[in-house]
GROMACS .gro file of C-alpha atoms in nm:
model
   90
    1MET     CA    1   0.000   0.000   0.000
    2LEU     CA    2   0.124   0.346  -0.090
    3LYS     CA    3   0.206   0.563   0.211
    4ARG     CA    4   0.054   0.906   0.194
    5ASP     CA    5   0.153   1.231   0.351
    6PRO     CA    6  -0.093   1.309   0.636
    7ASP     CA    7  -0.134   1.663   0.504
    8GLU     CA    8  -0.225   1.524   0.162
    9LEU     CA    9  -0.487   1.298   0.319
   10LYS     CA   10  -0.630   1.589   0.519
   11ALA     CA   11  -0.655   1.799   0.204
   12ILE     CA   12  -0.834   1.525   0.012
   13GLU     CA   13  -1.063   1.463   0.311
   14TYR     CA   14  -1.142   1.836   0.320
   15TYR     CA   15  -1.254   1.831  -0.045
   16PHE     CA   16  -1.447   1.510   0.011
   17LYS     CA   17  -1.641   1.665   0.299
   18SER     CA   18  -1.695   2.000   0.129
   19GLU     CA   19  -1.780   1.884  -0.224
   20TYR     CA   20  -1.935   1.537  -0.195
   21LYS     CA   21  -2.298   1.653  -0.175
   22ALA     CA   22  -2.267   1.894  -0.468
   23LEU     CA   23  -2.089   1.637  -0.684
   24LEU     CA   24  -2.352   1.377  -0.593
   25SER     CA   25  -2.634   1.615  -0.681
   26TYR     CA   26  -2.475   1.687  -1.018
   27ALA     CA   27  -2.421   1.316  -1.089
   28ARG     CA   28  -2.782   1.235  -0.991
   29HIS     CA   29  -2.906   1.505  -1.228
   30ILE     CA   30  -2.706   1.360  -1.517
   31LEU     CA   31  -2.755   0.987  -1.451
   32MET     CA   32  -3.102   0.996  -1.295
   33ASN     CA   33  -3.001   0.700  -1.078
   34ASP     CA   34  -2.894   0.732  -0.715
   35GLY     CA   35  -2.678   0.420  -0.705
   36LEU     CA   36  -2.490   0.499  -1.025
   37ALA     CA   37  -2.443   0.858  -0.910
   38GLU     CA   38  -2.292   0.747  -0.579
   39ASP     CA   39  -2.059   0.509  -0.763
   40ALA     CA   40  -1.952   0.787  -0.999
   41VAL     CA   41  -1.869   1.026  -0.715
   42GLN     CA   42  -1.680   0.755  -0.528
   43ASP     CA   43  -1.486   0.681  -0.847
   44THR     CA   44  -1.409   1.052  -0.873
   45PHE     CA   45  -1.251   1.057  -0.529
   46GLN     CA   46  -1.069   0.734  -0.600
   47THR     CA   47  -0.920   0.904  -0.906
   48ALA     CA   48  -0.832   1.206  -0.692
   49MET     CA   49  -0.646   0.974  -0.454
   50LYS     CA   50  -0.461   0.801  -0.737
   51LYS     CA   51  -0.370   1.133  -0.898
   52SER     CA   52  -0.336   1.330  -0.577
   53GLU     CA   53  -0.036   1.529  -0.692
   54ALA     CA   54  -0.218   1.662  -0.999
   55PHE     CA   55  -0.539   1.712  -0.803
   56LEU     CA   56  -0.388   1.899  -0.508
   57SER     CA   57  -0.148   2.107  -0.719
   58SER     CA   58  -0.428   2.218  -0.951
   59PRO     CA   59  -0.507   2.591  -0.936
   60ASP     CA   60  -0.874   2.486  -0.906
   61PRO     CA   61  -0.908   2.154  -0.719
   62VAL     CA   62  -1.288   2.174  -0.717
   63GLY     CA   63  -1.289   2.225  -1.094
   64TRP     CA   64  -1.051   1.930  -1.121
   65LEU     CA   65  -1.303   1.714  -0.933
   66TYR     CA   66  -1.585   1.822  -1.164
   67GLU     CA   67  -1.380   1.749  -1.475
   68ALA     CA   68  -1.293   1.404  -1.338
   69LEU     CA   69  -1.660   1.344  -1.255
   70LYS     CA   70  -1.769   1.456  -1.604
   71ASN     CA   71  -1.533   1.200  -1.759
   72ILE     CA   72  -1.666   0.926  -1.532
   73LEU     CA   73  -2.024   1.026  -1.613
   74ARG     CA   74  -1.949   1.014  -1.987
   75HIS     CA   75  -1.823   0.659  -1.947
   76ALA     CA   76  -2.126   0.561  -1.738
   77LEU     CA   77  -2.368   0.706  -1.995
   78ARG     CA   78  -2.182   0.537  -2.281
   79ASP     CA   79  -2.190   0.204  -2.097
   80ARG     CA   80  -2.561   0.245  -2.027
   81GLN     CA   81  -2.634   0.320  -2.393
   82ARG     CA   82  -2.428   0.020  -2.503
   83TYR     CA   83  -2.620  -0.201  -2.260
   84LEU     CA   84  -2.958  -0.069  -2.380
   85ARG     CA   85  -2.864  -0.122  -2.746
   86ASN     CA   86  -2.774  -0.483  -2.675
   87THR     CA   87  -3.080  -0.560  -2.462
   88VAL     CA   88  -3.383  -0.702  -2.633
   89PRO     CA   89  -3.714  -0.588  -2.481
   90LEU     CA   90  -3.941  -0.872  -2.371
   0.00000   0.00000   0.00000
């Protein structure tokens, strides 16, 4: 497991606590599905952890989170469309 600087973890935790609800609301609006929206926001923070240096050094960390979430939402919508195209209605 990768050791993290405690200050880095505190900074990421700060953004998690301050932005989670707004990101979740945005994801719910786009996906219209609570479970998928929660997964998307969790994936966003997982990406922020993996790319913490880029995230925390960004001049706009909140904007960085939204851009990461938008990319995750695009993938989720694409996957949903692919699933619906390949599903035969009964």
